[in-house]
Coordinates of C-alpha atoms in Angstrom, one line a residue:
M2 CA -14.8 2.9 -3.2
N3 CA -12.1 4.3 -0.8
S4 CA -11.6 0.9 1.0
L5 CA -11.0 -1.1 -2.2
T6 CA -7.4 -2.3 -2.9
A7 CA -5.7 -2.1 -6.3
M8 CA -6.3 -5.8 -6.8
D9 CA -10.0 -5.4 -6.1
T10 CA -10.3 -2.5 -8.6
A11 CA -8.2 -4.3 -11.2
A12 CA -10.6 -7.3 -11.1
I13 CA -13.5 -4.9 -11.6
G14 CA -11.7 -3.3 -14.5
G15 CA -11.2 -6.7 -16.2
I16 CA -14.9 -7.5 -15.9
A17 CA -15.9 -4.0 -17.1
G18 CA -13.7 -4.2 -20.1
A19 CA -15.1 -7.6 -21.2
V20 CA -18.7 -6.3 -20.9
E21 CA -17.9 -3.1 -22.8
V22 CA -16.2 -5.0 -25.7
T23 CA -19.0 -7.5 -26.0
L24 CA -21.6 -4.8 -26.3
Q25 CA -19.7 -2.4 -28.6
Q26 CA -17.4 -4.5 -30.9
P27 CA -19.4 -3.5 -34.1
T28 CA -18.5 0.2 -33.5
V29 CA -14.8 -0.7 -33.4
T30 CA -15.1 -2.5 -36.8
M31 CA -17.0 0.4 -38.3
K32 CA -14.5 2.9 -37.2
N33 CA -11.5 0.9 -38.5
F34 CA -13.2 0.4 -42.0
L35 CA -14.0 4.1 -42.2
Q36 CA -10.5 5.1 -41.3
Q37 CA -9.2 2.9 -44.1
G38 CA -11.6 4.4 -46.6
K39 CA -13.6 1.2 -46.9
P40 CA -17.4 0.8 -46.8
I41 CA -19.0 -0.4 -43.5
P42 CA -19.7 -4.1 -43.6
L43 CA -23.2 -5.3 -42.7
N44 CA -22.3 -9.0 -42.0
P45 CA -22.5 -9.6 -38.3
K46 CA -19.6 -12.1 -38.6
V47 CA -17.4 -9.3 -40.0
L48 CA -18.6 -6.8 -37.5
Y49 CA -17.6 -9.1 -34.7
R50 CA -14.5 -10.3 -36.3
G51 CA -11.6 -9.7 -33.9
W52 CA -14.0 -9.8 -30.9
F53 CA -11.9 -12.4 -29.1
V54 CA -8.6 -10.6 -29.4
N55 CA -10.2 -7.3 -28.6
C56 CA -11.9 -8.8 -25.5
A57 CA -8.7 -10.6 -24.6
S58 CA -6.8 -7.3 -24.8
I59 CA -9.3 -4.8 -23.5
A60 CA -10.2 -6.8 -20.4
P61 CA -6.5 -6.9 -19.2
I62 CA -6.0 -3.3 -20.4
C63 CA -8.9 -2.1 -18.3
C64 CA -7.6 -4.3 -15.5
I65 CA -4.3 -2.5 -15.7
Q66 CA -6.0 0.9 -16.0
F67 CA -8.2 0.4 -13.0
G68 CA -5.6 -1.3 -10.9
V69 CA -2.7 1.1 -11.6
N70 CA -5.0 4.1 -11.1
R71 CA -6.1 2.8 -7.7
A72 CA -2.5 1.8 -6.7
L73 CA -1.4 5.4 -7.5
E74 CA -4.3 6.9 -5.5
N75 CA -3.4 4.7 -2.5
F76 CA 0.3 5.6 -2.8
L77 CA -0.5 9.3 -2.8
E78 CA -2.9 8.9 0.1
R79 CA -0.2 7.0 2.1
S80 CA 2.3 9.7 1.2
G81 CA 0.1 12.4 2.6
V82 CA -0.9 14.0 -0.7
E83 CA -4.4 15.4 -0.5
S84 CA -6.8 14.2 -3.2
S85 CA -7.7 16.9 -5.7
H86 CA -9.1 17.2 -9.2
A87 CA -5.5 17.3 -10.5
T88 CA -4.5 14.1 -8.7
L89 CA -7.6 12.3 -9.9
I90 CA -6.9 13.1 -13.5
G91 CA -3.2 12.7 -13.2
T92 CA -3.2 9.2 -11.7
A93 CA -5.8 8.1 -14.3
A94 CA -3.7 9.5 -17.2
A95 CA -0.6 7.7 -15.8
A96 CA -2.6 4.5 -15.7
G97 CA -3.4 5.0 -19.4
V98 CA 0.3 5.4 -20.3
V99 CA 1.1 2.1 -18.5
S100 CA -1.8 0.3 -20.3
S101 CA -0.5 1.3 -23.8
V102 CA 2.2 -1.3 -23.5
V103 CA -0.5 -3.9 -23.9
S104 CA -3.0 -2.0 -26.1
C105 CA -0.6 -1.1 -28.9
P106 CA 0.4 -4.6 -30.0
A107 CA -3.1 -6.0 -29.4
E108 CA -4.8 -3.4 -31.6
L109 CA -2.2 -3.9 -34.4
V110 CA -3.0 -7.6 -34.5
M111 CA -6.8 -7.0 -34.4
L112 CA -6.5 -4.5 -37.3
H113 CA -4.8 -7.1 -39.5
Q114 CA -7.2 -9.8 -38.3
Q115 CA -10.1 -7.7 -39.5
K116 CA -8.3 -7.0 -42.8
K117 CA -7.2 -10.6 -43.6
G118 CA -9.2 -12.8 -41.4
G119 CA -7.7 -15.7 -39.5
S120 CA -7.1 -16.5 -35.8
F121 CA -5.3 -14.2 -33.4
A122 CA -2.4 -16.7 -33.2
S123 CA -2.0 -17.1 -37.0
V124 CA -2.2 -13.3 -37.6
S125 CA 0.3 -12.6 -34.8
R126 CA 2.8 -15.2 -36.2
G127 CA 2.3 -13.9 -39.7
V128 CA 3.0 -10.3 -38.7
V129 CA 6.1 -11.2 -36.6
S130 CA 7.6 -13.6 -39.2
E131 CA 7.1 -11.2 -42.1
H132 CA 8.5 -8.2 -40.2
S133 CA 9.8 -8.6 -36.7
A134 CA 8.6 -8.7 -33.1
R135 CA 9.3 -5.0 -32.7
I136 CA 6.7 -4.2 -35.4
L137 CA 4.0 -5.0 -32.9
Y138 CA 4.8 -1.6 -31.3
R139 CA 4.4 0.4 -34.4
G140 CA 2.3 3.4 -33.5
M141 CA 3.3 3.4 -29.8
L142 CA 3.7 7.2 -29.5
P143 CA 0.2 8.1 -30.6
T144 CA -1.1 5.1 -28.5
V145 CA 0.5 6.5 -25.4
A146 CA -0.9 9.9 -25.9
R147 CA -4.3 8.6 -26.8
E148 CA -4.5 6.3 -23.7
A149 CA -3.4 9.0 -21.4
L150 CA -6.1 11.4 -22.6
W151 CA -8.8 8.7 -22.7
V152 CA -8.2 7.1 -19.3
G153 CA -7.7 10.6 -17.8
S154 CA -11.2 11.3 -19.1
Y155 CA -13.2 8.3 -18.1
L156 CA -11.4 7.5 -14.8
G157 CA -10.3 11.0 -13.8
L158 CA -12.6 13.5 -15.4
V159 CA -15.8 11.7 -14.6
P160 CA -15.5 12.1 -10.8
V161 CA -14.3 15.6 -11.2
L162 CA -17.3 16.6 -13.3
Q163 CA -19.6 14.8 -10.8
D164 CA -18.1 16.8 -8.0
E165 CA -18.5 20.1 -9.9
L166 CA -22.0 19.4 -11.4
G167 CA -23.2 18.3 -8.0
K168 CA -22.7 21.8 -6.7
I169 CA -25.2 23.2 -9.2
E170 CA -28.4 23.8 -7.4
P171 CA -30.9 22.4 -9.9
L172 CA -28.8 19.2 -10.2
A173 CA -28.0 18.7 -6.5
D174 CA -31.0 16.5 -5.8
S175 CA -30.6 14.4 -8.9
P176 CA -27.4 12.2 -8.6
Y177 CA -28.2 10.0 -11.6
T178 CA -28.6 13.1 -13.8
V179 CA -25.2 14.4 -12.5
W180 CA -23.6 11.0 -13.1
A181 CA -25.1 10.8 -16.7
L182 CA -23.9 14.3 -17.6
A183 CA -20.5 13.6 -16.2
A184 CA -20.0 10.3 -18.0
S185 CA -21.3 11.7 -21.3
S186 CA -19.3 14.9 -21.1
A187 CA -16.1 13.1 -20.2
G188 CA -16.8 10.5 -23.0
L189 CA -17.3 13.3 -25.6
I190 CA -14.3 15.2 -24.5
G191 CA -12.1 12.1 -24.5
G192 CA -13.4 10.9 -27.8
T193 CA -12.8 14.2 -29.5
L194 CA -9.3 14.8 -28.2
T195 CA -8.1 11.3 -28.9
H196 CA -9.6 10.7 -32.3
P197 CA -6.9 12.3 -34.4
L198 CA -4.3 10.3 -32.4
D199 CA -6.3 7.1 -33.1
S200 CA -6.5 7.9 -36.8
I201 CA -2.7 8.4 -37.0
K202 CA -2.1 5.2 -34.9
T203 CA -4.4 3.2 -37.2
R204 CA -2.7 4.4 -40.4
M205 CA 0.7 3.6 -38.9
Q206 CA -0.3 0.1 -37.9
M207 CA -2.1 -0.8 -41.1
N208 CA 0.9 0.1 -43.2
L209 CA 3.7 -2.2 -42.1
R210 CA 5.9 -1.8 -45.1
A211 CA 8.1 0.8 -43.6
E212 CA 10.6 -0.2 -41.0
A213 CA 10.5 0.3 -37.2
V214 CA 8.5 3.1 -35.7
T215 CA 10.3 6.5 -35.6
S216 CA 9.2 10.0 -35.2
A217 CA 9.6 10.4 -39.0
S218 CA 7.2 7.6 -39.7
M219 CA 4.7 9.1 -37.4
L220 CA 5.1 12.5 -39.0
A221 CA 4.6 10.8 -42.4
A222 CA 1.4 9.3 -41.2
V223 CA 0.2 12.7 -39.9
R224 CA 0.9 14.3 -43.2
E225 CA -0.8 11.5 -45.1
V226 CA -3.9 11.4 -43.0
T227 CA -4.2 15.3 -43.0
R228 CA -3.7 15.5 -46.8
E229 CA -6.5 12.9 -47.3
G230 CA -8.8 14.8 -44.8
A231 CA -9.0 11.6 -42.8
L232 CA -8.0 12.9 -39.4
F233 CA -11.5 12.6 -38.2
A234 CA -12.6 9.7 -40.3
G235 CA -14.7 7.3 -38.3
Y236 CA -15.4 9.9 -35.7
L237 CA -19.1 9.1 -35.3
P238 CA -18.9 5.4 -34.6
R239 CA -15.8 5.8 -32.5
T240 CA -17.2 8.6 -30.4
A241 CA -20.4 6.6 -30.0
R242 CA -18.3 3.8 -28.7
I243 CA -16.4 6.1 -26.4
L244 CA -19.6 7.5 -25.0
G245 CA -20.9 4.0 -24.4
A246 CA -17.6 2.9 -22.9
S247 CA -17.6 5.8 -20.4
F248 CA -21.1 4.8 -19.3
I249 CA -20.5 1.1 -19.2
L250 CA -17.1 1.1 -17.5
N251 CA -18.1 3.6 -14.8
T252 CA -21.4 1.8 -14.2
V253 CA -19.8 -1.6 -13.8
K254 CA -17.1 0.0 -11.6
A255 CA -19.7 1.6 -9.3
H256 CA -22.0 -1.4 -8.9
L257 CA -19.2 -4.0 -8.5
G258 CA -17.3 -1.7 -6.2
D259 CA -20.3 -1.2 -4.0
A260 CA -21.0 -4.9 -3.9
L261 CA -17.4 -5.7 -2.9
E262 CA -17.4 -3.1 -0.1
A263 CA -20.7 -4.4 1.2
S264 CA -19.5 -8.0 1.2
A265 CA -16.2 -6.9 3.0
E266 CA -18.2 -5.5 5.9
L267 CA -19.5 -9.0 6.6
Q268 CA -16.0 -10.5 6.9
P269 CA -14.3 -10.9 10.3
F270 CA -11.4 -8.9 11.5
E271 CA -8.2 -10.9 11.8
G272 CA -5.3 -8.6 12.8
I273 CA -3.0 -5.6 12.2
T274 CA 0.0 -5.5 10.0
Y275 CA 3.2 -3.5 10.7
F276 CA 5.0 -1.4 8.1
R277 CA 8.3 0.2 8.9
S278 CA 8.2 2.7 11.8
F279 CA 4.4 3.1 12.0
T280 CA 1.5 0.7 12.1
Y281 CA -0.5 0.6 8.9
C282 CA -3.8 -0.8 10.0
Q283 CA -5.2 -3.4 7.7
V284 CA -8.4 -5.4 7.9
H285 CA -7.4 -9.0 7.1
T286 CA -10.2 -11.2 5.7
P287 CA -10.0 -14.3 3.6
G288 CA -8.2 -13.4 0.4
R289 CA -8.5 -9.6 1.0
H290 CA -6.4 -6.8 2.5
K291 CA -8.0 -3.4 3.0
G292 CA -6.1 -0.5 4.4
Y293 CA -7.8 1.9 6.8
G294 CA -5.0 4.4 7.7
R295 CA -1.9 5.0 9.7
L296 CA -1.8 4.5 13.5
D297 CA 0.8 5.2 16.2
V298 CA 0.1 2.3 18.5
S299 CA 2.1 0.3 21.0
T300 CA 2.6 -3.5 20.9
R301 CA 0.2 -3.7 23.9
M302 CA -2.4 -1.7 22.1
K303 CA -2.0 -4.0 19.1
Q304 CA -2.5 -7.1 21.3
D305 CA -5.5 -5.6 22.9
L306 CA -7.1 -4.8 19.5
D307 CA -6.3 -8.3 18.2
E308 CA -7.9 -10.0 21.3
S309 CA -10.9 -7.8 21.6
C310 CA -11.8 -7.6 18.0
H311 CA -10.9 -11.0 16.6
G312 CA -14.0 -12.4 14.8
A313 CA -15.9 -9.2 15.1
S314 CA -17.4 -7.5 12.0
I315 CA -15.4 -4.8 10.4
P316 CA -17.8 -1.9 11.5
V317 CA -17.3 -3.1 15.1
F318 CA -13.5 -3.2 14.6
L319 CA -13.5 0.3 13.2
E320 CA -15.4 1.7 16.1
R321 CA -13.0 0.1 18.5
L322 CA -10.1 1.4 16.4
K323 CA -11.1 5.0 16.9
L324 CA -10.0 4.7 20.6
Y325 CA -6.4 4.3 19.4
V326 CA -6.1 6.8 16.7
I327 CA -3.8 9.7 17.7

């Protein structure tokens, strides 16, 4: 999906997040109840309680994760930084850090909605009125660390593992096997590394009696969870969800990305855009902007390209463009 923009990828992320939550909401409820030391509910209404707020938070969270990750990749590419395993994982982890700004308050509200019932709006108002708006960011530190590790796994580690596993001779001719092994391995690694952080975050967000989040309150949560032996409580349902999420998110990303790229090739070329001292060639199509690299071209060359390629398909334009690349 090298030609997709950050906005393209963000839209894909939003759809992927909504699909993932709808399929896996019961595992979230099971995990939360186990982390609180409560029996797993069997009532489907309880299992899907908080689905709307979870969907309404995960969809934009995935939108942010996909979009920021792609924006950072594009930035590094334009800056001349060669793509590597380290940059793939690093940009994905950074996207996770950004998304925690949304995921932290959303998860706190969902936890208390599952605990008390009620609508998202009523639970949000109740939490804020009883405490303060800043209470919504209780557990921010473990959330940031968790999201960096998780997004680094499913958006960064998956392509890295695909690349490495594809070099193994018995797997070279089986791309689906390579993809399945990469997605499951990344999901298992991400789920295991992030679970203690998620347990600490859940404990901090469920107990709102203490005042604003500090390192001391986080340490207190760590000691309490460790003393109770609950650091890996809910590991199985959460890891099952993480594995499923790794498959679902990457599957939707791959299929929608391919579909967008295929449709873009049918759109007509409409011009070249200048950026600062060099020409950054962009394919302009209705509602889309797709970058294809840096060019050193004169105004005359730009005019020639515009006139000779206007209305042509993108593949035709790219062939013509090769004549001007220095």
